[in-house]
CSV table of C-alpha atoms in Angstrom, one decimal:
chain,number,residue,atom,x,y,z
A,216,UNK,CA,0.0,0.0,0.0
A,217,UNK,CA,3.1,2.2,0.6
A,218,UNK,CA,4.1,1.6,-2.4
A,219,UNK,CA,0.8,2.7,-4.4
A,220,UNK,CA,0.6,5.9,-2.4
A,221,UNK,CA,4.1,6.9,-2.6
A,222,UNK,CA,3.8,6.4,-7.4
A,223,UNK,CA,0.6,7.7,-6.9
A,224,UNK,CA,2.0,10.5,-5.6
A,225,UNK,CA,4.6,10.7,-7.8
A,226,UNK,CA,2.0,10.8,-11.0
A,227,UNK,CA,0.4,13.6,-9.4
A,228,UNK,CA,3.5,15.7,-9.2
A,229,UNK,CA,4.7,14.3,-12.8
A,230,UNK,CA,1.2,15.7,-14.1
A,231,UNK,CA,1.8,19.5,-12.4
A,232,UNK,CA,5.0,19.3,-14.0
A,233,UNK,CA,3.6,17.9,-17.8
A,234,UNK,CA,0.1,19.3,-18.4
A,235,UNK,CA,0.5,22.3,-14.9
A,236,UNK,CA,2.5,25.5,-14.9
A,237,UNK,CA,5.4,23.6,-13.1
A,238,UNK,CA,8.9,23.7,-14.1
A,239,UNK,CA,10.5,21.7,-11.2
A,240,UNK,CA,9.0,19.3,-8.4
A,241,UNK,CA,10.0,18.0,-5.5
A,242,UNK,CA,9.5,14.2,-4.3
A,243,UNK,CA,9.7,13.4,-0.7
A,244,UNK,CA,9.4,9.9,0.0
A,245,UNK,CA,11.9,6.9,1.4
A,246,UNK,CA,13.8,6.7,-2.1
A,247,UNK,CA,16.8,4.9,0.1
A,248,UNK,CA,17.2,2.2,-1.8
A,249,UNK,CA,18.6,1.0,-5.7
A,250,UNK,CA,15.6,-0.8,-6.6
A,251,UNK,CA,13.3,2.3,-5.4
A,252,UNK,CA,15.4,4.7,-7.3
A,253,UNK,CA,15.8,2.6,-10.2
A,254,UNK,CA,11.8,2.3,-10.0
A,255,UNK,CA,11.7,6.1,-10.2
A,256,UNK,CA,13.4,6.8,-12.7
A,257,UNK,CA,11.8,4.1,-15.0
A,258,UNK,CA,8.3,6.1,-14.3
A,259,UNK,CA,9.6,8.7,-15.1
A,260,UNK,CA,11.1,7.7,-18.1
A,261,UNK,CA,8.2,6.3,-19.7
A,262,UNK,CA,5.8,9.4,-18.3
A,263,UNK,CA,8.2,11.9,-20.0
A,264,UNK,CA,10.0,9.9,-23.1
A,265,UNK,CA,12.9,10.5,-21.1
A,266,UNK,CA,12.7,14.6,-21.4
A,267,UNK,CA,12.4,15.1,-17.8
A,268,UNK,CA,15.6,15.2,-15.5
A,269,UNK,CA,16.2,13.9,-12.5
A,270,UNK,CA,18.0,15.2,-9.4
A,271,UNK,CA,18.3,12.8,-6.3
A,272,UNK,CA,19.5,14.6,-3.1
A,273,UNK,CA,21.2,13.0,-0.7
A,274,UNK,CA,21.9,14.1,2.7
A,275,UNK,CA,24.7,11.8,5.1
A,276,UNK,CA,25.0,12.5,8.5
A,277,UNK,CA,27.6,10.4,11.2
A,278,UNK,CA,28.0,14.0,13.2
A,279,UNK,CA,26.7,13.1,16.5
A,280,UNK,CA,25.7,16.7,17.3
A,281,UNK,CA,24.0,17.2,14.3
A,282,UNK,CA,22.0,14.2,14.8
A,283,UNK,CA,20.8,15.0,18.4
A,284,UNK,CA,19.9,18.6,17.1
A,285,UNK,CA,17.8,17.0,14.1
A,286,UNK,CA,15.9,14.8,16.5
A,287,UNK,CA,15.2,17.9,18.9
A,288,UNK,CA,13.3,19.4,15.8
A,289,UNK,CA,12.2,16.1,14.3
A,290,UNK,CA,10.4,16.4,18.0
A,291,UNK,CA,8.6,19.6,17.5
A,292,UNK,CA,7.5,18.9,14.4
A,293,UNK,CA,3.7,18.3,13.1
A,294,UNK,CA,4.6,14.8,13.3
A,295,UNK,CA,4.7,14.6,17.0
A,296,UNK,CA,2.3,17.7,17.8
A,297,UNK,CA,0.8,16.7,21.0
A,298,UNK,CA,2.4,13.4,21.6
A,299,UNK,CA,4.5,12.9,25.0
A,300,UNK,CA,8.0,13.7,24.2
A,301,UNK,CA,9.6,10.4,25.7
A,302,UNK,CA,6.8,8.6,23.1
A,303,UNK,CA,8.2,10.4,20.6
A,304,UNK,CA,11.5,10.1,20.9
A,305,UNK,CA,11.5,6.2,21.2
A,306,UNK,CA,9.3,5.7,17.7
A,307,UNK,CA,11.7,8.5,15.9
A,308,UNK,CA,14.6,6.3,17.3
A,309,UNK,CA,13.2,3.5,16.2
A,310,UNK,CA,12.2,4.9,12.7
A,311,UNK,CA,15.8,6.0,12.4
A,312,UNK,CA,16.6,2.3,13.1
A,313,UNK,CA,14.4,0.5,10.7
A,314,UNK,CA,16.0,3.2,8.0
A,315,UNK,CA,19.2,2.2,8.9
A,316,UNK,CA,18.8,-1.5,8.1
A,317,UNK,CA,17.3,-1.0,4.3
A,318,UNK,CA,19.3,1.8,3.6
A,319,UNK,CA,21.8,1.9,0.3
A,320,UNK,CA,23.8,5.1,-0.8
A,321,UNK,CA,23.7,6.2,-3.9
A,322,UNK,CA,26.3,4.3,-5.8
A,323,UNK,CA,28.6,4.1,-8.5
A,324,UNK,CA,26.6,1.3,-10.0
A,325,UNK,CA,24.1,3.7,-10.5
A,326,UNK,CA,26.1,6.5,-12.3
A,327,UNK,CA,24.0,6.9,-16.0
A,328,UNK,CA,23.3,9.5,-18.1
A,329,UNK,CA,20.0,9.7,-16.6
A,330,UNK,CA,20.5,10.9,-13.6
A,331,UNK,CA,22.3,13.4,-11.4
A,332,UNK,CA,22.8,13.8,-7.6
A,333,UNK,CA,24.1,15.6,-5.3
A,334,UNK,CA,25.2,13.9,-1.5
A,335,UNK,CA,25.4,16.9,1.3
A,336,UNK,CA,27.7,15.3,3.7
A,337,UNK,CA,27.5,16.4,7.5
A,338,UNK,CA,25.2,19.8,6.2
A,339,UNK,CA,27.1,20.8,3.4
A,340,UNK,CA,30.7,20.4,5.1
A,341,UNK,CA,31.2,17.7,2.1
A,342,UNK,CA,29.7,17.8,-1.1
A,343,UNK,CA,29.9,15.1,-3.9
A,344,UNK,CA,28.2,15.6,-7.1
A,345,UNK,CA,27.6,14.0,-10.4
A,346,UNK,CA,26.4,14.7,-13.7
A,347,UNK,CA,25.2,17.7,-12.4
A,348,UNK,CA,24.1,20.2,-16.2
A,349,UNK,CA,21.7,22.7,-17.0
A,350,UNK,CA,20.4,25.5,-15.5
A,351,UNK,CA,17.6,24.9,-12.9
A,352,UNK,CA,19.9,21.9,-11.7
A,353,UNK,CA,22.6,23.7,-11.4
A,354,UNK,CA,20.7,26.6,-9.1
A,355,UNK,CA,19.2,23.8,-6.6
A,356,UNK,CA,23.0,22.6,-6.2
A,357,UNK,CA,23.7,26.1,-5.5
A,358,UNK,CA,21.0,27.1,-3.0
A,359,UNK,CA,21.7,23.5,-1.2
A,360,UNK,CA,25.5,24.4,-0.9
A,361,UNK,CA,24.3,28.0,1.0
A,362,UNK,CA,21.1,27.1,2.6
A,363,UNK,CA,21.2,26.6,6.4
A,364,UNK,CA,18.9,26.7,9.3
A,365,UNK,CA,20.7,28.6,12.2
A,366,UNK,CA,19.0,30.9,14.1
A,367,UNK,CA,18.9,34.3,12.9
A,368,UNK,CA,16.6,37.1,12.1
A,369,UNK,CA,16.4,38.9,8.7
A,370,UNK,CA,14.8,42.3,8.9
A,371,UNK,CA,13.7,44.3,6.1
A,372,UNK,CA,12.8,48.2,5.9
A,373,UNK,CA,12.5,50.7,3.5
A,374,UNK,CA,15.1,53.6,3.2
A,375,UNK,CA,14.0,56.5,5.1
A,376,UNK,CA,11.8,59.2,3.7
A,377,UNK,CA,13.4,60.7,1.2
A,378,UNK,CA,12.7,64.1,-0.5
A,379,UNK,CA,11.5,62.6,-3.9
A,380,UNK,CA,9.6,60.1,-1.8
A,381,UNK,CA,8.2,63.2,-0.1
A,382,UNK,CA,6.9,64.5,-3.3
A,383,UNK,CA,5.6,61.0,-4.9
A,384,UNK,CA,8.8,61.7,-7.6
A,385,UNK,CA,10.1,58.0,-8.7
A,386,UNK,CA,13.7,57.6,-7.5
A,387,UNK,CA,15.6,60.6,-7.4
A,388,UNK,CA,18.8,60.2,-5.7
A,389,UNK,CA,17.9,62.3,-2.6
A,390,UNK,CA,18.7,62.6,0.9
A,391,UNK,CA,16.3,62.0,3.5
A,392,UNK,CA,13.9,64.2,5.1
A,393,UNK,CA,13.7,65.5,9.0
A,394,UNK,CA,10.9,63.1,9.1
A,395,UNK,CA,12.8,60.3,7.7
A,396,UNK,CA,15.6,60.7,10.2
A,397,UNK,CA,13.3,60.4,13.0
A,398,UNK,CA,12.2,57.2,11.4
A,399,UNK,CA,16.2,56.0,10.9
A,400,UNK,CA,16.9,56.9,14.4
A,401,UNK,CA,13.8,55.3,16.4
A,402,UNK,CA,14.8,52.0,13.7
A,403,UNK,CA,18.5,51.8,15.0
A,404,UNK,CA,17.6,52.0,18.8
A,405,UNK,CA,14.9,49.7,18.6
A,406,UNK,CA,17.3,47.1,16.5
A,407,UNK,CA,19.6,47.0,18.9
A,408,UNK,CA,17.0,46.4,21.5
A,409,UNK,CA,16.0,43.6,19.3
A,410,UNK,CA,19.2,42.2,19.4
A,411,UNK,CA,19.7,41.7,23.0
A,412,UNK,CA,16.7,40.5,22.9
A,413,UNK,CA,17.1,37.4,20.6
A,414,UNK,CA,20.5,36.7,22.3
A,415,UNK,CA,18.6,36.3,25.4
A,416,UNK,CA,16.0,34.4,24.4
A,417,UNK,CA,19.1,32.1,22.5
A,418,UNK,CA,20.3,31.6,25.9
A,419,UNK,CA,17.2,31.1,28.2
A,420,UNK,CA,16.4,28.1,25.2
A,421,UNK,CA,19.8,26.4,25.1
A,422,UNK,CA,19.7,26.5,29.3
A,423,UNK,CA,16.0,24.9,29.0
A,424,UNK,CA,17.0,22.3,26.6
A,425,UNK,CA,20.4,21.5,28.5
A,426,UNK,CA,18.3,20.7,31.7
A,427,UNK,CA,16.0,18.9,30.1
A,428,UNK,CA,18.8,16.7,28.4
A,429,UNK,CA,20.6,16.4,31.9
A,430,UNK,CA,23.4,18.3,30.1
A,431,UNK,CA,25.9,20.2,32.2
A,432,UNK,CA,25.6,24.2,31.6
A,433,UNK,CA,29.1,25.3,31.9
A,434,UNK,CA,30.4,23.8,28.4
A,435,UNK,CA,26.9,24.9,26.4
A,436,UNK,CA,27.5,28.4,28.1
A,437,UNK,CA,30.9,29.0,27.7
A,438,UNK,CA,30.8,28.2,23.6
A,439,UNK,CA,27.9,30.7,23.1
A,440,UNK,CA,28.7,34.1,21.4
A,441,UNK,CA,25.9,36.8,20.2
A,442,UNK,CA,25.9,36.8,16.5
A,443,UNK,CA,27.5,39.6,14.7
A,444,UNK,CA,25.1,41.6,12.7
A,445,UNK,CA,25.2,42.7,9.3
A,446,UNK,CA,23.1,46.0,8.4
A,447,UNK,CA,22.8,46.2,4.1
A,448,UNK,CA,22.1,49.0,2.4
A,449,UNK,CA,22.0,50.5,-1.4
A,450,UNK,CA,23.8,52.7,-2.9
A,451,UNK,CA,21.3,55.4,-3.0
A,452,UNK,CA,21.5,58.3,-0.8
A,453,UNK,CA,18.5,58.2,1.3
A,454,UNK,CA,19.5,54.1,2.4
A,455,UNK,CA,22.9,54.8,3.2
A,456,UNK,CA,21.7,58.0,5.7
A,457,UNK,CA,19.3,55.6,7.1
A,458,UNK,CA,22.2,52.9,7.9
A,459,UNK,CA,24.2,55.9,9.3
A,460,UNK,CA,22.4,56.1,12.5
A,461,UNK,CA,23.4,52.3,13.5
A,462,UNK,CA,26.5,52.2,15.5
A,463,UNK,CA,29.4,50.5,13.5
A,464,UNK,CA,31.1,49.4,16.4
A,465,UNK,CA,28.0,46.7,16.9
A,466,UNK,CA,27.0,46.7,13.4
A,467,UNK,CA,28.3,45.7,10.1
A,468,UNK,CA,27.1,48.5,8.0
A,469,UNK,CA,27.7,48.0,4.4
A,470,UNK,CA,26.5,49.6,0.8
A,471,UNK,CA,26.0,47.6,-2.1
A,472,UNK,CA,24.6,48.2,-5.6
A,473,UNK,CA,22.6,45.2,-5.7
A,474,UNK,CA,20.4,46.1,-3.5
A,475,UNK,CA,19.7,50.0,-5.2
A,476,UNK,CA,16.3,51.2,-6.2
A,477,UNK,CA,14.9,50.6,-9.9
A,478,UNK,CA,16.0,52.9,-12.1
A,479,UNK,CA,13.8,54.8,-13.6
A,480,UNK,CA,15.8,56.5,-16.5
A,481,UNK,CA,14.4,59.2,-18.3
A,482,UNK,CA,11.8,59.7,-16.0
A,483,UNK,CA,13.3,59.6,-12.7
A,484,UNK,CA,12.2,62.6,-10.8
A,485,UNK,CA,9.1,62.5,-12.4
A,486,UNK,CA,5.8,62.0,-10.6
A,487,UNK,CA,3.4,59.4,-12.1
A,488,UNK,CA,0.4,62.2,-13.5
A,489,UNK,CA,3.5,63.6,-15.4
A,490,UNK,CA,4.3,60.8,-17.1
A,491,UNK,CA,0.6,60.0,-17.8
A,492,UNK,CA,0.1,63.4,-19.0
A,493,UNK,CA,3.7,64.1,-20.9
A,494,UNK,CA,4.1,60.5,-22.2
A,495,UNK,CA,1.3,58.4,-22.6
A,496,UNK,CA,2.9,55.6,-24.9
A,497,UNK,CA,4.7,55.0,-22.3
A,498,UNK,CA,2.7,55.0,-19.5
A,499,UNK,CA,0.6,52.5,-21.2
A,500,UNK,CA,3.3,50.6,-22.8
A,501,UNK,CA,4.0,50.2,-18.6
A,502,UNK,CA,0.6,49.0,-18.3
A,503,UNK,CA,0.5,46.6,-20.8
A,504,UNK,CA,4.0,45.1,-20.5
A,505,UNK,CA,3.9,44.6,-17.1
A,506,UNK,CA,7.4,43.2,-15.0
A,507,UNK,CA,8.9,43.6,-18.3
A,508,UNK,CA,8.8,47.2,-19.2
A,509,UNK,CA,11.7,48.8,-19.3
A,510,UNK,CA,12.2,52.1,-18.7
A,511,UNK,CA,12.9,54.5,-21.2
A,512,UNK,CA,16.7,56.2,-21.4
A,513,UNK,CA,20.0,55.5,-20.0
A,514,UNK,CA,20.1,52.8,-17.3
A,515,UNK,CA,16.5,52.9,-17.1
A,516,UNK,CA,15.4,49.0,-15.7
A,517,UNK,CA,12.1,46.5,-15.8
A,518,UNK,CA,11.0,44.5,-12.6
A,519,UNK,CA,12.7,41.9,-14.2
A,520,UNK,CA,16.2,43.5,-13.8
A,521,UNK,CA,15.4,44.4,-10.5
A,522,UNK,CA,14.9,40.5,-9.8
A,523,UNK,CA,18.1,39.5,-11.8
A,524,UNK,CA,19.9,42.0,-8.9
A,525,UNK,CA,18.1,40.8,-6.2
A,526,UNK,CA,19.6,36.8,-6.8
A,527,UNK,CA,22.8,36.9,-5.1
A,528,UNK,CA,21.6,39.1,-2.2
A,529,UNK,CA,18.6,35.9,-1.8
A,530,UNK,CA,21.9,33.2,-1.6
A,531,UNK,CA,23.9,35.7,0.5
A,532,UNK,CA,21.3,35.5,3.0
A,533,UNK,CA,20.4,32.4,2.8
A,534,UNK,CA,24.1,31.3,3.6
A,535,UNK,CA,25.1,33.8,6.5
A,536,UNK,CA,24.8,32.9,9.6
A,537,UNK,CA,24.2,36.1,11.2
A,538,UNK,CA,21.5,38.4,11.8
A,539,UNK,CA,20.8,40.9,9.4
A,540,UNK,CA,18.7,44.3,8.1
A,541,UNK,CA,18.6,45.1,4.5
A,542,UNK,CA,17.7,48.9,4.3
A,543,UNK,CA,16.3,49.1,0.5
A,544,UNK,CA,13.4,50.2,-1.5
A,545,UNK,CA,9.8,49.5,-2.4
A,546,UNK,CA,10.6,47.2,-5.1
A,547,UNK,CA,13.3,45.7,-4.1
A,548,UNK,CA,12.0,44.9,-0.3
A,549,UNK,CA,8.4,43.6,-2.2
A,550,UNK,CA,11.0,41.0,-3.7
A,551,UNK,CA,12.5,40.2,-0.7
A,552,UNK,CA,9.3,40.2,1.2
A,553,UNK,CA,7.6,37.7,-1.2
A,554,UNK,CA,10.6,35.3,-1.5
A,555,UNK,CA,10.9,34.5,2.1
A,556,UNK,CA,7.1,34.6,2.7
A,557,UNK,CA,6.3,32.6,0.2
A,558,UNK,CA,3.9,34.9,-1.9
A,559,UNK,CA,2.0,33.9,-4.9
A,560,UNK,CA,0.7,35.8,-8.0
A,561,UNK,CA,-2.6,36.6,-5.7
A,562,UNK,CA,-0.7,38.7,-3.8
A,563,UNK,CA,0.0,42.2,-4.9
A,564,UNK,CA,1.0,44.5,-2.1
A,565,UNK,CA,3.3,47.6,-1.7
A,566,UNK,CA,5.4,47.3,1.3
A,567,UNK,CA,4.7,50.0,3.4
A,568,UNK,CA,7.1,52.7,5.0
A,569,UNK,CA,8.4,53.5,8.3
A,570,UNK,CA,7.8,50.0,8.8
A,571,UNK,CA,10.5,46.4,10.4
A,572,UNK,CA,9.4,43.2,9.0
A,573,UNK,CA,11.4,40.2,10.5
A,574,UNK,CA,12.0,36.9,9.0
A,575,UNK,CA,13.1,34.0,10.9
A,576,UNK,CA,13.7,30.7,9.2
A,577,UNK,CA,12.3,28.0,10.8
A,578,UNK,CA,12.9,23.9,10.1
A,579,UNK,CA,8.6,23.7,9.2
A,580,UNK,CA,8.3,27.4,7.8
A,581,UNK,CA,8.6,31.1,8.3
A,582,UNK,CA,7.6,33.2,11.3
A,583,UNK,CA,7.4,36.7,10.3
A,584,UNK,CA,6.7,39.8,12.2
A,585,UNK,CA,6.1,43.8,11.5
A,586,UNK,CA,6.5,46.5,13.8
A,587,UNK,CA,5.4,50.5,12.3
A,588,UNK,CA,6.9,53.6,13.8
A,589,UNK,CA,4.3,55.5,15.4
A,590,UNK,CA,6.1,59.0,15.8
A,591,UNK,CA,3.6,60.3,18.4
A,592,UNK,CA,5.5,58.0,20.8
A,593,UNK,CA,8.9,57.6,18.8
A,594,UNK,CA,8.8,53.6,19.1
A,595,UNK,CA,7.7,50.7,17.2
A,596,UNK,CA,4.2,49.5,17.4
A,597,UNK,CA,3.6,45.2,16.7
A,598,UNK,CA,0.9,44.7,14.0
A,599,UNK,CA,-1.4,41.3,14.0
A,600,UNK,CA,0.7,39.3,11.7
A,601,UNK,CA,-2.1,36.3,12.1
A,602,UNK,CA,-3.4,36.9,8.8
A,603,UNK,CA,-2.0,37.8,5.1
A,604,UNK,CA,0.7,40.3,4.5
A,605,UNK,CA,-2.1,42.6,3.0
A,606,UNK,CA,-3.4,43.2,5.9
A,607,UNK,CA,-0.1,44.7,7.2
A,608,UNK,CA,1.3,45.8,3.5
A,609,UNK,CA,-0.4,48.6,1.5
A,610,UNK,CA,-2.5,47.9,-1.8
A,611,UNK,CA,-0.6,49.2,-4.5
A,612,UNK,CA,-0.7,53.1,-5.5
A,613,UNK,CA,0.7,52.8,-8.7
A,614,UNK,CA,-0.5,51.6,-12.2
A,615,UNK,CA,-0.8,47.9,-12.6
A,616,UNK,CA,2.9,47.1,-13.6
A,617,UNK,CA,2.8,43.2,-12.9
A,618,UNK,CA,4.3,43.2,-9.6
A,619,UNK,CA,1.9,40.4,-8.6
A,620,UNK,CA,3.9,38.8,-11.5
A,621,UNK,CA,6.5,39.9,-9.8
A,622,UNK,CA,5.7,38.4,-6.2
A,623,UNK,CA,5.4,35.0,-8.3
A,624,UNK,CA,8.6,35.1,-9.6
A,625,UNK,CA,10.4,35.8,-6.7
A,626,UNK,CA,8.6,33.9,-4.3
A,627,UNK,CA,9.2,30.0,-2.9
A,628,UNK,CA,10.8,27.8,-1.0
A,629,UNK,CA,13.8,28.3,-3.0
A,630,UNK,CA,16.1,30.0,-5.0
A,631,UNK,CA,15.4,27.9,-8.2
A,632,UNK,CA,11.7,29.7,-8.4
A,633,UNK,CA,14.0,32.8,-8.8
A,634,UNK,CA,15.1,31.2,-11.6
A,635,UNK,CA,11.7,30.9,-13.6
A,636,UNK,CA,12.0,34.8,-15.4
């Protein structure tokens, strides 16, 4: 019955990918042995005429550590949800036990032009690959070799105010208002607070867990250090006055192009009625073309370029270790945004300003949280982050450019559906 369930499965996802919208899937099931591969990959075969490719992923663990830290999140996982935790612990064990016994590596044997794989050895402190071509493949094998889940936050804020924002003028290189440096002020004291914070709440979970393991304090204690933390910003002028108020004795304050507002070309500085009014090709050509308009004049970008930019700041993060604030701009922050939340083409929002969001990559998801400035008090209020982002985000202002295109694009699991543009 196992068996049905697990090519039944694998027919649905073989028909997303054939007759859906689906350019790569995902099977998880116990492929851990040659005859269950080889069984794959004749399905396959025959479902596809052999046009589909095939990545196995192989993860190999002897690092005792690791191990005990999988099983602590094996244990508060959906699997075990409300189940006593000495229950649980003995039918994972013994799960991992019956794998043991029928498991078989990928092997040489099976080396064919079919196939590729990739075996992480000990979380990506090894990595053996084979056969490894084309594009998408070689993105997963990327974002595998960078992807980790240790603890950190990743927040996410608009530049200041700036003049040009002031006046609704697209881009415009311009510094940032009074109002915007109250804004970049109340953000860097209430970051730092944040990062205490999170320290502390490391340490009062490593002490909990350390008692309830019977493990002495002293060595767990003595081997913890507070993350450094890395503060991002463009290049633009209103982003890097923004980053200037955070201390860079504590923080690791750094411009970078990549990260840069779009540019607008021959009509930055220009509000959106004066387009409208002055060029109305183009403002419809905008319409109409969606993500991919381009606009007009020197250095003038689509949505599309702005993604292309956005790519290595996504594996960047994903890799680091650290905590981290990426100080940017609408466009580039709705990219973000709807990468690590997960955001489909249903979603068209406009990230609001004056505004923290916080991502924290967990091993069954995302928690996400979004604190506005309220200058009556100078602080940070939470918002209800129980529902969708559009209750926290803004509706867009601007003509219909095919930024929910753009969410779609951006947004998964992983970096591969960067890749889909």
């Amino acid at each position: 019955m196992r068996e049905k369930w697990a090519m039944d499965t694998l027919d649905e996802l073989l028909d997303f990918l054939i007759h859906g919208d689906g350019c790569i899937g995902l099977f998880d099931a116990t492929n851990t042995s040659v005859a269950r591969r080889r069984k794959i990959i004749n399905h396959v075969r025959e479902r596809t005429d052999g046009k589909l490719k095939i990545l196995f992923v192989e993860s190999i663990c002897d690092n005792d550590a690791i191990i005990q830290k999988n099983v602590h999140l094996k244990l508060s996982g959906p699997d075990y949800k409300n189940v006593d935790k000495e229950v649980a612990l003995q039918d994972f064990l013994g799960r991992m036990k019956n794998y043991e016994k029928v498991y078989e590596t990928i092997q040489e044997s099976e080396e064919t032009s079919e196939i590729q794989y990739i075996k992480l050895i000990n979380v990506g402190k090894k990595v053996i690959m084979y056969n490894v071509n084309g594009f998408l493949s070689e993105q997963v094998v990327g974002f595998l070799m960078n992807f980790n889940l240790a603890e950190r936050q990743i927040w996410i804020s608009r530049a200041a105010e700036s003049e040009s924002e002031a006046q609704d003028r697209l881009g415009g290189d311009s510094p940032v208002t009074a109002a915007g440096h109250g804004y970049a002020e109340a953000a860097a004291r209430f970051i730092s607070q944040q990062k205490s914070a999170f320290f502390a709440d490391q340490v009062e979970h490593l002490v909990v867990q350390a008692q309830e393991d019977g493990t002495p304090l002293a060595p767990v204690l003595s081997n913890l250090q507070e993350s450094s933390f890395s503060v991002w910003t463009s290049m633009n002028c209103s982003a890097i006055e923004t980053g200037a108020h955070f201390d860079d004795s504590v923080f690791d304050v750094k411009a970078m192009k990549m990260l840069n507002e779009l540019n607008y070309g021959s009509f930055e500085g220009l509000t959106l009625s004066e387009i409208q009014r002055s060029y109305p090709y183009e403002y419809n050509a905008q319409i109409t073309n969606g993500e991919r308009y381009k606009y007009p004049g020197s250095g003038g970008e689509s949505y599309l370029d702005v993604i292309n930019r956005v790519r290595p700041v996504v594996l960047e993060l994903e890799r680091m270790v650290d905590n981290s604030l990426i100080i940017s701009h609408p466009i580039m922050c709705q990219a973000l945004l709807a990468y690590f939340l997960n955001l489909d083409s249903t979603n068209s929002f406009e990230v609001p300003a004056n505004t923290l969001f916080s991502v924290q990559r967990k091993p069954y998801g995302v928690e996400w949280e979004a604190y506005q400035y309220d200058a009556s008090i100078d602080s940070f209020v939470k918002l209800d982050t129980t529902s969708d982002i559009s209750i926290v985000a803004t509706p867009q202002h601007r003509p219909p450019t095919g930024s929910d295109t753009l969410a779609s694009v951006v947004a998964g699991p992983m970096v591969p559906s960067l890749m889909n543009a």
